[in-house]
Amino acid sequence: ELVRVRFQEFLQNFSETVTTYVTQTAEDDAQDGNNIQQQLLYPYIDQAAEISQRQTRAQSHRTGFESSHADMDDFDLFPFNSTICVNFRHLLSYDPDLADAIESEYVRFEPYLRRATKEFILSNHPELDPSNDGGGGGGHSRNQVRTYFVALYNAPTVLPVRALRTGTIGRFTSVSGTVTRTSDVRPELLVGSFRCRKCGLLAPDILQQYHLTRPALCRNPRCQNRNPSEFHLEIRAGGGGGDSG
């Protein structure tokens, strides 16, 4: 939980100073330093704003309010409507202890990073939160983005493929190599809803453990079904049966 709080603070507060040089007249150039401007930027707050704009345009395209090439581009790039790209060196400079924890136990902390990202985006853009609709059925309440993701890049260490060992399992690792074959991109089930075949009770939000993970026990006290094979994945219209990434 502490990782979630500190990562959300990083996304909200990290800033960097950008220096720009402004072309001026010869008289102004005679004064030292007048052609230099410094600007404070918040890259992740800016990314959250871009995500909000993409979701707005994509939603407008789906509902038929607008139709343009820009909307089509946002609709085609839908995965980027829910992903914040984080420079790992930014995290390392802002909070070295947090960066070390994420690097050494990424698999353990990744769900907390996703929760922090979602809370960060919705706190800055509450109009994206479906629960804010109040049942009116308009605006962004039909937004299908339920899960947000973090894409870390610029790792301090890059390993060749041959150097990968069992010690790197679960760690945040960057690898280099040559791609010799590709396949179609397949979605990964992250959270699924399962229905008991005996009593019909739905078990929502079952976290998947890198394979199809069914409930261990039915929540119905009169059923008490303990056979995992007696739970089937609930598929709803629009992909509402689970979150995939």
PDB file of C-alpha atoms in Angstrom:
ATOM      1  CA  GLU A   1       0.000   0.000   0.000  1.00  0.00           C
ATOM      2  CA  LEU A   2       2.918   2.332   0.731  1.00  0.00           C
ATOM      3  CA  VAL A   3       4.203   1.689  -2.790  1.00  0.00           C
ATOM      4  CA  ARG A   4       0.848   2.806  -4.207  1.00  0.00           C
ATOM      5  CA  VAL A   5       0.856   6.029  -2.179  1.00  0.00           C
ATOM      6  CA  ARG A   6       4.450   6.952  -2.993  1.00  0.00           C
ATOM      7  CA  PHE A   7       4.092   6.145  -6.686  1.00  0.00           C
ATOM      8  CA  GLN A   8       0.959   8.286  -6.899  1.00  0.00           C
ATOM      9  CA  GLU A   9       2.848  11.129  -5.195  1.00  0.00           C
ATOM     10  CA  PHE A  10       5.618  10.735  -7.765  1.00  0.00           C
ATOM     11  CA  LEU A  11       3.188  10.981 -10.686  1.00  0.00           C
ATOM     12  CA  GLN A  12       1.555  14.045  -9.172  1.00  0.00           C
ATOM     13  CA  ASN A  13       4.633  15.966  -8.023  1.00  0.00           C
ATOM     14  CA  PHE A  14       7.513  15.067 -10.344  1.00  0.00           C
ATOM     15  CA  SER A  15       8.673  18.032 -12.395  1.00  0.00           C
ATOM     16  CA  GLU A  16      11.611  18.910 -14.599  1.00  0.00           C
ATOM     17  CA  THR A  17      13.053  22.219 -15.721  1.00  0.00           C
ATOM     18  CA  VAL A  18      13.372  22.797 -19.452  1.00  0.00           C
ATOM     19  CA  THR A  19      15.665  25.524 -20.740  1.00  0.00           C
ATOM     20  CA  THR A  20      14.839  27.199 -24.054  1.00  0.00           C
ATOM     21  CA  TYR A  21      16.693  29.812 -26.041  1.00  0.00           C
ATOM     22  CA  VAL A  22      14.624  32.647 -27.463  1.00  0.00           C
ATOM     23  CA  THR A  23      15.723  34.529 -30.568  1.00  0.00           C
ATOM     24  CA  GLN A  24      15.968  38.250 -29.815  1.00  0.00           C
ATOM     25  CA  THR A  25      17.170  41.432 -31.440  1.00  0.00           C
ATOM     26  CA  ALA A  26      20.809  42.473 -31.511  1.00  0.00           C
ATOM     27  CA  GLU A  27      20.184  45.029 -28.762  1.00  0.00           C
ATOM     28  CA  ASP A  28      18.716  42.379 -26.467  1.00  0.00           C
ATOM     29  CA  ASP A  29      21.588  40.010 -27.231  1.00  0.00           C
ATOM     30  CA  ALA A  30      23.960  42.532 -25.737  1.00  0.00           C
ATOM     31  CA  GLN A  31      22.446  41.774 -22.316  1.00  0.00           C
ATOM     32  CA  ASP A  32      23.675  38.443 -20.968  1.00  0.00           C
ATOM     33  CA  GLY A  33      21.040  35.861 -20.098  1.00  0.00           C
ATOM     34  CA  ASN A  34      18.062  37.657 -21.619  1.00  0.00           C
ATOM     35  CA  ASN A  35      17.674  35.058 -24.353  1.00  0.00           C
ATOM     36  CA  ILE A  36      17.347  32.110 -21.950  1.00  0.00           C
ATOM     37  CA  GLN A  37      14.002  30.997 -20.549  1.00  0.00           C
ATOM     38  CA  GLN A  38      13.333  28.216 -18.063  1.00  0.00           C
ATOM     39  CA  GLN A  39      10.007  26.420 -17.774  1.00  0.00           C
ATOM     40  CA  LEU A  40       8.827  23.964 -15.129  1.00  0.00           C
ATOM     41  CA  LEU A  41       7.039  20.948 -16.651  1.00  0.00           C
ATOM     42  CA  TYR A  42       4.991  18.183 -15.036  1.00  0.00           C
ATOM     43  CA  PRO A  43       5.280  15.383 -17.633  1.00  0.00           C
ATOM     44  CA  TYR A  44       2.880  12.927 -16.001  1.00  0.00           C
ATOM     45  CA  ILE A  45       0.172  15.478 -15.337  1.00  0.00           C
ATOM     46  CA  ASP A  46       0.497  16.384 -19.021  1.00  0.00           C
ATOM     47  CA  GLN A  47       0.175  12.710 -19.977  1.00  0.00           C
ATOM     48  CA  ALA A  48      -2.967  12.413 -17.869  1.00  0.00           C
ATOM     49  CA  ALA A  49      -4.437  15.383 -19.758  1.00  0.00           C
ATOM     50  CA  GLU A  50      -3.581  13.749 -23.100  1.00  0.00           C
ATOM     51  CA  ILE A  51      -5.199  10.485 -21.978  1.00  0.00           C
ATOM     52  CA  SER A  52      -8.334  12.403 -21.000  1.00  0.00           C
ATOM     53  CA  GLN A  53      -8.464  14.088 -24.416  1.00  0.00           C
ATOM     54  CA  ARG A  54      -7.979  10.773 -26.254  1.00  0.00           C
ATOM     55  CA  GLN A  55     -10.735   9.088 -24.271  1.00  0.00           C
ATOM     56  CA  THR A  56     -13.050  12.026 -24.887  1.00  0.00           C
ATOM     57  CA  ARG A  57     -12.468  11.972 -28.638  1.00  0.00           C
ATOM     58  CA  ALA A  58     -12.698   8.176 -28.822  1.00  0.00           C
ATOM     59  CA  GLN A  59     -15.972   8.234 -26.893  1.00  0.00           C
ATOM     60  CA  SER A  60     -17.322  10.958 -29.187  1.00  0.00           C
ATOM     61  CA  HIS A  61     -16.418   8.798 -32.176  1.00  0.00           C
ATOM     62  CA  ARG A  62     -18.216   5.759 -30.726  1.00  0.00           C
ATOM     63  CA  THR A  63     -21.366   7.740 -29.958  1.00  0.00           C
ATOM     64  CA  GLY A  64     -21.335   9.481 -33.341  1.00  0.00           C
ATOM     65  CA  PHE A  65     -20.967  13.017 -31.992  1.00  0.00           C
ATOM     66  CA  GLU A  66     -17.835  13.683 -34.053  1.00  0.00           C
ATOM     67  CA  SER A  67     -16.104  12.113 -37.007  1.00  0.00           C
ATOM     68  CA  SER A  68     -12.640  13.129 -38.105  1.00  0.00           C
ATOM     69  CA  HIS A  69      -9.259  11.642 -38.882  1.00  0.00           C
ATOM     70  CA  ALA A  70      -8.048  12.617 -35.402  1.00  0.00           C
ATOM     71  CA  ASP A  71     -10.904  10.675 -33.805  1.00  0.00           C
ATOM     72  CA  MET A  72     -10.120   7.624 -35.931  1.00  0.00           C
ATOM     73  CA  ASP A  73      -6.477   7.781 -34.860  1.00  0.00           C
ATOM     74  CA  ASP A  74      -7.453   7.910 -31.184  1.00  0.00           C
ATOM     75  CA  PHE A  75      -9.878   5.021 -31.657  1.00  0.00           C
ATOM     76  CA  ASP A  76      -7.207   2.905 -33.359  1.00  0.00           C
ATOM     77  CA  LEU A  77      -4.709   3.715 -30.581  1.00  0.00           C
ATOM     78  CA  PHE A  78      -7.149   2.786 -27.823  1.00  0.00           C
ATOM     79  CA  PRO A  79      -4.528   0.931 -25.676  1.00  0.00           C
ATOM     80  CA  PHE A  80      -2.678   4.230 -25.253  1.00  0.00           C
ATOM     81  CA  ASN A  81      -5.851   5.745 -23.794  1.00  0.00           C
ATOM     82  CA  SER A  82      -5.177   3.867 -20.566  1.00  0.00           C
ATOM     83  CA  THR A  83      -1.374   3.764 -20.290  1.00  0.00           C
ATOM     84  CA  ILE A  84       1.065   6.207 -18.711  1.00  0.00           C
ATOM     85  CA  CYS A  85       4.680   5.905 -19.865  1.00  0.00           C
ATOM     86  CA  VAL A  86       7.095   6.456 -16.970  1.00  0.00           C
ATOM     87  CA  ASN A  87      10.780   7.175 -17.396  1.00  0.00           C
ATOM     88  CA  PHE A  88      12.435   4.944 -14.797  1.00  0.00           C
ATOM     89  CA  ARG A  89      15.288   7.429 -14.396  1.00  0.00           C
ATOM     90  CA  HIS A  90      12.728  10.045 -13.305  1.00  0.00           C
ATOM     91  CA  LEU A  91      11.564   7.663 -10.594  1.00  0.00           C
ATOM     92  CA  LEU A  92      15.137   6.860  -9.626  1.00  0.00           C
ATOM     93  CA  SER A  93      15.996  10.531  -9.138  1.00  0.00           C
ATOM     94  CA  TYR A  94      12.739  11.364  -7.299  1.00  0.00           C
ATOM     95  CA  ASP A  95      12.480   8.369  -4.949  1.00  0.00           C
ATOM     96  CA  PRO A  96      15.467   5.969  -5.096  1.00  0.00           C
ATOM     97  CA  ASP A  97      14.018   3.622  -2.449  1.00  0.00           C
ATOM     98  CA  LEU A  98      10.753   3.248  -4.358  1.00  0.00           C
ATOM     99  CA  ALA A  99      12.631   2.706  -7.621  1.00  0.00           C
ATOM    100  CA  ASP A 100      14.760  -0.006  -6.016  1.00  0.00           C
ATOM    101  CA  ALA A 101      11.687  -1.762  -4.603  1.00  0.00           C
ATOM    102  CA  ILE A 102       9.924  -1.715  -7.979  1.00  0.00           C
ATOM    103  CA  GLU A 103      13.012  -2.934  -9.807  1.00  0.00           C
ATOM    104  CA  SER A 104      13.622  -5.845  -7.436  1.00  0.00           C
ATOM    105  CA  GLU A 105       9.979  -6.960  -6.963  1.00  0.00           C
ATOM    106  CA  TYR A 106       8.093  -5.638  -9.966  1.00  0.00           C
ATOM    107  CA  VAL A 107       5.616  -8.532 -10.225  1.00  0.00           C
ATOM    108  CA  ARG A 108       4.656  -8.092  -6.576  1.00  0.00           C
ATOM    109  CA  PHE A 109       4.096  -4.335  -6.805  1.00  0.00           C
ATOM    110  CA  GLU A 110       2.712  -4.025 -10.349  1.00  0.00           C
ATOM    111  CA  PRO A 111      -0.973  -4.202  -9.231  1.00  0.00           C
ATOM    112  CA  TYR A 112      -0.333  -1.324  -6.812  1.00  0.00           C
ATOM    113  CA  LEU A 113       1.279   0.698  -9.595  1.00  0.00           C
ATOM    114  CA  ARG A 114      -1.834   0.220 -11.720  1.00  0.00           C
ATOM    115  CA  ARG A 115      -4.080   1.275  -8.838  1.00  0.00           C
ATOM    116  CA  ALA A 116      -1.947   4.367  -8.221  1.00  0.00           C
ATOM    117  CA  THR A 117      -2.107   5.252 -11.913  1.00  0.00           C
ATOM    118  CA  LYS A 118      -5.881   4.926 -11.992  1.00  0.00           C
ATOM    119  CA  GLU A 119      -6.330   7.046  -8.863  1.00  0.00           C
ATOM    120  CA  PHE A 120      -3.892   9.648 -10.214  1.00  0.00           C
ATOM    121  CA  ILE A 121      -5.706   9.985 -13.548  1.00  0.00           C
ATOM    122  CA  LEU A 122      -9.198  10.044 -12.036  1.00  0.00           C
ATOM    123  CA  SER A 123      -8.183  12.548  -9.351  1.00  0.00           C
ATOM    124  CA  ASN A 124      -6.925  14.936 -12.028  1.00  0.00           C
ATOM    125  CA  HIS A 125      -9.788  14.182 -14.440  1.00  0.00           C
ATOM    126  CA  PRO A 126     -12.834  13.053 -12.423  1.00  0.00           C
ATOM    127  CA  GLU A 127     -14.984  13.296 -15.548  1.00  0.00           C
ATOM    128  CA  LEU A 128     -13.424   9.993 -16.648  1.00  0.00           C
ATOM    129  CA  ASP A 129     -14.770   8.139 -13.611  1.00  0.00           C
ATOM    130  CA  PRO A 130     -17.941   6.218 -14.601  1.00  0.00           C
ATOM    131  CA  SER A 131     -19.177   6.362 -10.996  1.00  0.00           C
ATOM    132  CA  ASN A 132     -19.489  10.146 -11.256  1.00  0.00           C
ATOM    133  CA  ASP A 133     -22.341   9.891 -13.747  1.00  0.00           C
ATOM    134  CA  GLY A 134     -24.980   9.533 -11.075  1.00  0.00           C
ATOM    135  CA  GLY A 135     -27.073   7.266 -13.289  1.00  0.00           C
ATOM    136  CA  GLY A 136     -27.697   9.907 -15.934  1.00  0.00           C
ATOM    137  CA  GLY A 137     -26.276   7.741 -18.693  1.00  0.00           C
ATOM    138  CA  GLY A 138     -24.510  10.584 -20.432  1.00  0.00           C
ATOM    139  CA  GLY A 139     -21.051  11.982 -20.882  1.00  0.00           C
ATOM    140  CA  HIS A 140     -18.209   9.668 -20.011  1.00  0.00           C
ATOM    141  CA  SER A 141     -20.320   7.180 -18.071  1.00  0.00           C
ATOM    142  CA  ARG A 142     -20.150   4.839 -21.079  1.00  0.00           C
ATOM    143  CA  ASN A 143     -16.362   4.959 -21.004  1.00  0.00           C
ATOM    144  CA  GLN A 144     -15.086   1.366 -21.174  1.00  0.00           C
ATOM    145  CA  VAL A 145     -11.675   2.145 -19.601  1.00  0.00           C
ATOM    146  CA  ARG A 146     -11.716   0.363 -16.250  1.00  0.00           C
ATOM    147  CA  THR A 147      -8.044  -0.470 -15.772  1.00  0.00           C
ATOM    148  CA  TYR A 148      -5.006   1.760 -16.245  1.00  0.00           C
ATOM    149  CA  PHE A 149      -1.465   0.598 -16.874  1.00  0.00           C
ATOM    150  CA  VAL A 150       2.119   1.747 -16.379  1.00  0.00           C
ATOM    151  CA  ALA A 151       4.767   1.340 -19.071  1.00  0.00           C
ATOM    152  CA  LEU A 152       8.250   1.744 -17.580  1.00  0.00           C
ATOM    153  CA  TYR A 153      11.153   2.499 -19.898  1.00  0.00           C
ATOM    154  CA  ASN A 154      14.768   3.687 -19.791  1.00  0.00           C
ATOM    155  CA  ALA A 155      15.922   1.055 -17.310  1.00  0.00           C
ATOM    156  CA  PRO A 156      19.416   1.634 -15.876  1.00  0.00           C
ATOM    157  CA  THR A 157      20.553  -1.860 -16.914  1.00  0.00           C
ATOM    158  CA  VAL A 158      19.957  -3.603 -20.240  1.00  0.00           C
ATOM    159  CA  LEU A 159      20.666  -7.331 -20.416  1.00  0.00           C
ATOM    160  CA  PRO A 160      21.204  -9.431 -23.537  1.00  0.00           C
ATOM    161  CA  VAL A 161      18.783 -12.312 -23.918  1.00  0.00           C
ATOM    162  CA  ARG A 162      21.520 -14.863 -23.233  1.00  0.00           C
ATOM    163  CA  ALA A 163      22.217 -13.238 -19.857  1.00  0.00           C
ATOM    164  CA  LEU A 164      18.700 -13.870 -18.512  1.00  0.00           C
ATOM    165  CA  ARG A 165      18.684 -16.209 -15.535  1.00  0.00           C
ATOM    166  CA  THR A 166      16.118 -17.379 -13.011  1.00  0.00           C
ATOM    167  CA  GLY A 167      17.242 -14.548 -10.726  1.00  0.00           C
ATOM    168  CA  THR A 168      15.599 -12.045 -13.078  1.00  0.00           C
ATOM    169  CA  ILE A 169      12.138 -13.656 -12.736  1.00  0.00           C
ATOM    170  CA  GLY A 170       9.759 -11.144 -11.199  1.00  0.00           C
ATOM    171  CA  ARG A 171      12.190  -8.239 -11.520  1.00  0.00           C
ATOM    172  CA  PHE A 172      11.895  -5.175 -13.741  1.00  0.00           C
ATOM    173  CA  THR A 173      14.390  -6.020 -16.466  1.00  0.00           C
ATOM    174  CA  SER A 174      15.172  -4.518 -19.846  1.00  0.00           C
ATOM    175  CA  VAL A 175      16.517  -6.877 -22.502  1.00  0.00           C
ATOM    176  CA  SER A 176      18.094  -6.413 -25.910  1.00  0.00           C
ATOM    177  CA  GLY A 177      18.043  -8.827 -28.795  1.00  0.00           C
ATOM    178  CA  THR A 178      17.025  -9.448 -32.381  1.00  0.00           C
ATOM    179  CA  VAL A 179      13.389 -10.212 -33.213  1.00  0.00           C
ATOM    180  CA  THR A 180      13.274 -13.192 -35.558  1.00  0.00           C
ATOM    181  CA  ARG A 181       9.566 -14.074 -35.402  1.00  0.00           C
ATOM    182  CA  THR A 182       6.362 -12.339 -34.385  1.00  0.00           C
ATOM    183  CA  SER A 183       2.805 -13.457 -33.712  1.00  0.00           C
ATOM    184  CA  ASP A 184      -0.570 -11.818 -33.339  1.00  0.00           C
ATOM    185  CA  VAL A 185      -1.116  -9.775 -30.207  1.00  0.00           C
ATOM    186  CA  ARG A 186      -3.388 -11.643 -27.819  1.00  0.00           C
ATOM    187  CA  PRO A 187      -5.129 -10.028 -24.854  1.00  0.00           C
ATOM    188  CA  GLU A 188      -4.182 -11.054 -21.343  1.00  0.00           C
ATOM    189  CA  LEU A 189      -6.943 -11.684 -18.810  1.00  0.00           C
ATOM    190  CA  LEU A 190      -6.084  -9.736 -15.650  1.00  0.00           C
ATOM    191  CA  VAL A 191      -9.343  -9.838 -13.670  1.00  0.00           C
ATOM    192  CA  GLY A 192     -12.230 -12.172 -14.426  1.00  0.00           C
ATOM    193  CA  SER A 193     -15.767 -12.858 -13.233  1.00  0.00           C
ATOM    194  CA  PHE A 194     -16.814 -16.490 -12.797  1.00  0.00           C
ATOM    195  CA  ARG A 195     -20.247 -18.034 -12.310  1.00  0.00           C
ATOM    196  CA  CYS A 196     -20.843 -21.133 -10.205  1.00  0.00           C
ATOM    197  CA  ARG A 197     -22.415 -23.921 -12.270  1.00  0.00           C
ATOM    198  CA  LYS A 198     -24.241 -25.332  -9.244  1.00  0.00           C
ATOM    199  CA  CYS A 199     -26.009 -22.300  -7.757  1.00  0.00           C
ATOM    200  CA  GLY A 200     -25.419 -19.627 -10.436  1.00  0.00           C
ATOM    201  CA  LEU A 201     -23.795 -17.098  -8.058  1.00  0.00           C
ATOM    202  CA  LEU A 202     -21.347 -14.713  -9.733  1.00  0.00           C
ATOM    203  CA  ALA A 203     -17.869 -14.306  -8.259  1.00  0.00           C
ATOM    204  CA  PRO A 204     -16.582 -10.957  -9.605  1.00  0.00           C
ATOM    205  CA  ASP A 205     -13.087  -9.504  -9.820  1.00  0.00           C
ATOM    206  CA  ILE A 206     -10.993 -12.667  -9.477  1.00  0.00           C
ATOM    207  CA  LEU A 207      -7.350 -11.655  -9.890  1.00  0.00           C
ATOM    208  CA  GLN A 208      -5.579 -13.874 -12.422  1.00  0.00           C
ATOM    209  CA  GLN A 209      -2.177 -15.373 -11.596  1.00  0.00           C
ATOM    210  CA  TYR A 210      -0.728 -15.626 -15.122  1.00  0.00           C
ATOM    211  CA  HIS A 211      -3.118 -18.491 -15.909  1.00  0.00           C
ATOM    212  CA  LEU A 212      -6.858 -19.005 -15.796  1.00  0.00           C
ATOM    213  CA  THR A 213      -7.479 -18.699 -12.049  1.00  0.00           C
ATOM    214  CA  ARG A 214     -10.955 -19.773 -10.937  1.00  0.00           C
ATOM    215  CA  PRO A 215     -12.458 -19.213  -7.472  1.00  0.00           C
ATOM    216  CA  ALA A 216     -11.440 -21.749  -4.840  1.00  0.00           C
ATOM    217  CA  LEU A 217     -14.799 -21.623  -3.072  1.00  0.00           C
ATOM    218  CA  CYS A 218     -18.323 -20.472  -3.909  1.00  0.00           C
ATOM    219  CA  ARG A 219     -19.422 -17.544  -1.747  1.00  0.00           C
ATOM    220  CA  ASN A 220     -22.926 -18.984  -1.416  1.00  0.00           C
ATOM    221  CA  PRO A 221     -23.070 -20.494   2.118  1.00  0.00           C
ATOM    222  CA  ARG A 222     -25.652 -23.036   0.947  1.00  0.00           C
ATOM    223  CA  CYS A 223     -23.555 -24.119  -2.024  1.00  0.00           C
ATOM    224  CA  GLN A 224     -19.945 -24.256  -0.800  1.00  0.00           C
ATOM    225  CA  ASN A 225     -18.771 -25.478  -4.195  1.00  0.00           C
ATOM    226  CA  ARG A 226     -15.040 -26.236  -3.930  1.00  0.00           C
ATOM    227  CA  ASN A 227     -14.479 -27.645  -7.400  1.00  0.00           C
ATOM    228  CA  PRO A 228     -12.662 -25.057  -9.583  1.00  0.00           C
ATOM    229  CA  SER A 229     -13.856 -26.781 -12.751  1.00  0.00           C
ATOM    230  CA  GLU A 230     -17.448 -25.964 -11.726  1.00  0.00           C
ATOM    231  CA  PHE A 231     -16.866 -22.235 -12.312  1.00  0.00           C
ATOM    232  CA  HIS A 232     -17.054 -20.831 -15.829  1.00  0.00           C
ATOM    233  CA  LEU A 233     -15.793 -17.472 -17.056  1.00  0.00           C
ATOM    234  CA  GLU A 234     -18.598 -14.970 -17.465  1.00  0.00           C
ATOM    235  CA  ILE A 235     -18.460 -13.221 -20.845  1.00  0.00           C
ATOM    236  CA  ARG A 236     -20.593 -10.121 -21.219  1.00  0.00           C
ATOM    237  CA  ALA A 237     -21.347  -7.904 -24.181  1.00  0.00           C
ATOM    238  CA  GLY A 238     -18.621  -5.337 -24.681  1.00  0.00           C
ATOM    239  CA  GLY A 239     -16.010  -7.394 -22.834  1.00  0.00           C
ATOM    240  CA  GLY A 240     -17.442  -6.646 -19.385  1.00  0.00           C
ATOM    241  CA  GLY A 241     -16.605 -10.118 -18.069  1.00  0.00           C
ATOM    242  CA  GLY A 242     -13.053  -9.164 -17.171  1.00  0.00           C
ATOM    243  CA  ASP A 243     -10.228  -6.704 -17.625  1.00  0.00           C
ATOM    244  CA  SER A 244      -7.636  -7.591 -20.221  1.00  0.00           C
ATOM    245  CA  GLY A 245      -4.491  -5.853 -21.313  1.00  0.00           C
TER     246      GLY A 245
END
